[in-house]
Amino acid sequence: MSEASTITPPTWAAAVRRRRKALLQRLAMGAATAMVFSPLFGWTFSAGWMACYFVVQLVDLWVFAPINSGKTERMGPMRSVAGMAMLFLNAAAFGSLSIPLWLTGGPMGGVCAAILAASGAIYGVINSPRSRQVLAITIAPHFLYMAATPVWMLWYGASPSFVTAVAVSFVVFGIYCLSTWQRMNQAADAESAARLEADRRRAQVERAMAGQQTFLATVGHDLRTPISAILTGAAELERGATDGAARAQAALITDAGIMMKALLDDLLDHSKLEAGRMQVETVDFNLRGLIAQTLMFWQGEARAKGLSLRVEGASSIPSAVKGDPMRLRQVLNNLVSNAMKFTTEGSVTLRLSAWVEEPSNYALLIEVVDTGPGMTPEQLARLFTPFDQTAEGVSARHGGTGLGLSISRDLVELMGGRLTARSHPGEGAAFTVSLMLPRGETVVAAPAGFNDESRGDIVRSLAPRALAQRAAPTPPVIEAEPVVVAEPEPEIVETPIEDTAEIEEDGDRPLRVLVVDDHDINRRAVELILAPLGCDISTAADGLLALAQCETKAFDVIFMDVRMPELDGRETTRRLRAGGGPNAGIPVIAVTADTSPDDIAACMAAGMTYFVSKPLTPAALLGALNHVLAGEASEEDEAETVAA
């Protein structure tokens, strides 16, 4: 008969698989029972019974093989009948020892027989989940043996009162077994329902988090546009101010814009960390240089507040290590910023120590210690809680969202380390970063603080590869800085120059710039920054218009927004490079709010030369322009340009 004709209830599968998992337990119980009763039956009888019991288990495995293998949830009618018979025979074989126990052991053997039948019934209850049919078949033989107990007792002359008591006890035991099986099924159903509800809620939370991420990414991208305009306009106002009051007002606008940008960055980082989408890089970098640059960055702030900014143990720090320099610098800046914020007199100290951990790692401790007011145990307990300022009025006096330390702790943990804090009221605070960093393969340049997002760290590692893959057919020299600045001379990637004389003659003409952005505010901001340079500026509101202009006019550099409708900046750049026109080889600077390594790698793969992050600032934009037009400039030159 066809296996398609099925009579096996669907709930058999769970019970059969549970019994399969308990096979070794059944074999062990059978062997132990035979050995225990062998002094009563003799070794020959016990060994024969055990062999028969083991054969029954093998036949049981064969009958239920389709379900145990996971090939089906049901069996055909013939195999199902055989399965019912095997379930009954399996239980009957185990309980069959009760008969020789009564025959050879008398009333005392009967006690053992009753215990044996009760244990077999309990085993059947436990291993028959969600199947009344399997339960009935597996416990029926044991209750038959129990039902025979009063008969055996009368055979041996027991009084009717004892016989009645035993019969009632077996009935109560049977009711208990059924109620226990029912409660086990209810618990299993509740567990399954809870698991399904948990899965549903997890999926709901994941959808909500995905929606939140999309919302924050969209809002973050859109907010960077007005922030760019604020920073650019403020910089131009300050540059053209004729009196101190006007310069102070422009500086106030700049500070407000920078604060808005910092708050936005913190919120986006916090959202990524909560969603588990934040990633850290592992690249070679110069740890000593990174710490030195961090200290240099905060020296002006320390002098302005009359604080002493010190470093201890710098000689113990290795130079070449592997890790994420951008995120490590972000953590250090957060810690030093907090120390500066809450310290009104005294000093802020970086205590450094490192030692070699085999086989090829450095254990690193960076401690930021201040002489501020310190914290109470209650404040320490809330220190790393997002949006918690630990004390009333902190936000009003110092600003911020309360996210910096929370983000720093999560970033350090992503890098495989720990961030801890200790403090007492009136004794300052100390924050300790403990990390394990692998040794770097070469001595590398310290990540330059080229702009607010340290975009140079990423681009310098990606630009050489991207530029080498792209064969640029026309004008100016495009050079890429390699990451390694050790003994070998840096390899400079150049494009051929067809007519040097013509370029020299055009040296006095204005710089021809194309600004491509779908936001008018961004286009105007770039124009405002470049106007004092006397640039010849053209604009385009989307990628298609930019390609049309590139067919009719030669440019020296293009600022290309990445996220645009119709045709985004990456696809526009790919088409520009592939078109072979007069602008196929000119530098294209990506203007983007997406500054993750993957996003920047995608820009480089599309043929872009460099990138500047939103919100735009004059220093960042002019630094990017200087980088692509004078690629031979060293990192020091770039830093001087930004400072200027």
PDB file of N, CA, C and O in Angstrom, residues 125 128-132 135 178-192:
ATOM      1  N   VAL A 125       4.754   8.169  30.532  1.00  0.00           N
ATOM      2  CA  VAL A 125       4.154   9.506  30.618  1.00  0.00           C
ATOM      3  C   VAL A 125       5.127  10.560  30.118  1.00  0.00           C
ATOM      4  O   VAL A 125       4.768  11.466  29.362  1.00  0.00           O
ATOM      5  N   SER A 128       5.778  10.553  26.073  1.00  0.00           N
ATOM      6  CA  SER A 128       4.626  10.540  25.156  1.00  0.00           C
ATOM      7  C   SER A 128       4.037  11.936  25.031  1.00  0.00           C
ATOM      8  O   SER A 128       2.836  12.144  25.230  1.00  0.00           O
ATOM      9  N   PRO A 129       4.842  12.940  24.703  1.00  0.00           N
ATOM     10  CA  PRO A 129       4.322  14.311  24.668  1.00  0.00           C
ATOM     11  C   PRO A 129       3.314  14.516  23.545  1.00  0.00           C
ATOM     12  O   PRO A 129       3.507  14.058  22.418  1.00  0.00           O
ATOM     13  N   ARG A 130       2.179  15.142  23.899  1.00  0.00           N
ATOM     14  CA  ARG A 130       1.192  15.606  22.918  1.00  0.00           C
ATOM     15  C   ARG A 130       0.542  14.486  22.109  1.00  0.00           C
ATOM     16  O   ARG A 130       0.012  14.740  21.034  1.00  0.00           O
ATOM     17  N   SER A 131       0.606  13.257  22.580  1.00  0.00           N
ATOM     18  CA  SER A 131      -0.015  12.156  21.836  1.00  0.00           C
ATOM     19  C   SER A 131      -0.721  11.230  22.811  1.00  0.00           C
ATOM     20  O   SER A 131      -0.085  10.441  23.509  1.00  0.00           O
ATOM     21  N   ARG A 132      -2.045  11.337  22.854  1.00  0.00           N
ATOM     22  CA  ARG A 132      -2.812  10.455  23.731  1.00  0.00           C
ATOM     23  C   ARG A 132      -2.688   9.003  23.285  1.00  0.00           C
ATOM     24  O   ARG A 132      -2.687   8.079  24.109  1.00  0.00           O
ATOM     25  N   LEU A 135       0.585   7.632  24.483  1.00  0.00           N
ATOM     26  CA  LEU A 135       0.500   7.488  25.935  1.00  0.00           C
ATOM     27  C   LEU A 135      -0.284   6.237  26.309  1.00  0.00           C
ATOM     28  O   LEU A 135       0.157   5.435  27.157  1.00  0.00           O
ATOM     29  N   LEU A 178      -2.108  10.592  34.493  1.00  0.00           N
ATOM     30  CA  LEU A 178      -2.827  11.313  33.443  1.00  0.00           C
ATOM     31  C   LEU A 178      -2.795  12.820  33.673  1.00  0.00           C
ATOM     32  O   LEU A 178      -2.611  13.604  32.727  1.00  0.00           O
ATOM     33  N   SER A 179      -2.974  13.248  34.935  1.00  0.00           N
ATOM     34  CA  SER A 179      -2.942  14.692  35.209  1.00  0.00           C
ATOM     35  C   SER A 179      -1.545  15.266  34.985  1.00  0.00           C
ATOM     36  O   SER A 179      -1.395  16.396  34.495  1.00  0.00           O
ATOM     37  N   THR A 180      -0.508  14.482  35.340  1.00  0.00           N
ATOM     38  CA  THR A 180       0.863  14.942  35.095  1.00  0.00           C
ATOM     39  C   THR A 180       1.126  15.100  33.605  1.00  0.00           C
ATOM     40  O   THR A 180       1.730  16.091  33.162  1.00  0.00           O
ATOM     41  N   TRP A 181       0.667  14.120  32.812  1.00  0.00           N
ATOM     42  CA  TRP A 181       0.844  14.207  31.360  1.00  0.00           C
ATOM     43  C   TRP A 181       0.136  15.445  30.808  1.00  0.00           C
ATOM     44  O   TRP A 181       0.665  16.145  29.943  1.00  0.00           O
ATOM     45  N   GLN A 182      -1.084  15.713  31.352  1.00  0.00           N
ATOM     46  CA  GLN A 182      -1.825  16.873  30.892  1.00  0.00           C
ATOM     47  C   GLN A 182      -1.093  18.172  31.223  1.00  0.00           C
ATOM     48  O   GLN A 182      -0.990  19.083  30.396  1.00  0.00           O
ATOM     49  N   ARG A 183      -0.562  18.266  32.459  1.00  0.00           N
ATOM     50  CA  ARG A 183       0.174  19.479  32.842  1.00  0.00           C
ATOM     51  C   ARG A 183       1.446  19.647  32.016  1.00  0.00           C
ATOM     52  O   ARG A 183       1.829  20.771  31.652  1.00  0.00           O
ATOM     53  N   MET A 184       2.136  18.546  31.717  1.00  0.00           N
ATOM     54  CA  MET A 184       3.326  18.626  30.881  1.00  0.00           C
ATOM     55  C   MET A 184       2.977  19.151  29.490  1.00  0.00           C
ATOM     56  O   MET A 184       3.706  19.979  28.933  1.00  0.00           O
ATOM     57  N   ASN A 185       1.847  18.681  28.949  1.00  0.00           N
ATOM     58  CA  ASN A 185       1.444  19.171  27.631  1.00  0.00           C
ATOM     59  C   ASN A 185       1.085  20.653  27.674  1.00  0.00           C
ATOM     60  O   ASN A 185       1.418  21.420  26.763  1.00  0.00           O
ATOM     61  N   GLN A 186       0.394  21.055  28.744  1.00  0.00           N
ATOM     62  CA  GLN A 186       0.048  22.472  28.867  1.00  0.00           C
ATOM     63  C   GLN A 186       1.299  23.330  28.985  1.00  0.00           C
ATOM     64  O   GLN A 186       1.381  24.411  28.387  1.00  0.00           O
ATOM     65  N   ALA A 187       2.272  22.849  29.755  1.00  0.00           N
ATOM     66  CA  ALA A 187       3.527  23.601  29.880  1.00  0.00           C
ATOM     67  C   ALA A 187       4.257  23.678  28.542  1.00  0.00           C
ATOM     68  O   ALA A 187       4.805  24.725  28.178  1.00  0.00           O
ATOM     69  N   ALA A 188       4.243  22.547  27.797  1.00  0.00           N
ATOM     70  CA  ALA A 188       4.893  22.551  26.484  1.00  0.00           C
ATOM     71  C   ALA A 188       4.186  23.495  25.523  1.00  0.00           C
ATOM     72  O   ALA A 188       4.824  24.227  24.754  1.00  0.00           O
ATOM     73  N   ASP A 189       2.838  23.494  25.575  1.00  0.00           N
ATOM     74  CA  ASP A 189       2.081  24.406  24.709  1.00  0.00           C
ATOM     75  C   ASP A 189       2.354  25.861  25.077  1.00  0.00           C
ATOM     76  O   ASP A 189       2.510  26.729  24.202  1.00  0.00           O
ATOM     77  N   ALA A 190       2.426  26.116  26.405  1.00  0.00           N
ATOM     78  CA  ALA A 190       2.709  27.486  26.839  1.00  0.00           C
ATOM     79  C   ALA A 190       4.106  27.909  26.404  1.00  0.00           C
ATOM     80  O   ALA A 190       4.315  29.058  25.978  1.00  0.00           O
ATOM     81  N   GLU A 191       5.060  26.986  26.489  1.00  0.00           N
ATOM     82  CA  GLU A 191       6.422  27.302  26.054  1.00  0.00           C
ATOM     83  C   GLU A 191       6.460  27.595  24.560  1.00  0.00           C
ATOM     84  O   GLU A 191       7.120  28.542  24.120  1.00  0.00           O
ATOM     85  N   SER A 192       5.748  26.776  23.784  1.00  0.00           N
ATOM     86  CA  SER A 192       5.712  27.003  22.334  1.00  0.00           C
ATOM     87  C   SER A 192       5.055  28.345  22.010  1.00  0.00           C
ATOM     88  O   SER A 192       5.538  29.093  21.148  1.00  0.00           O
TER      89      SER A 192
END
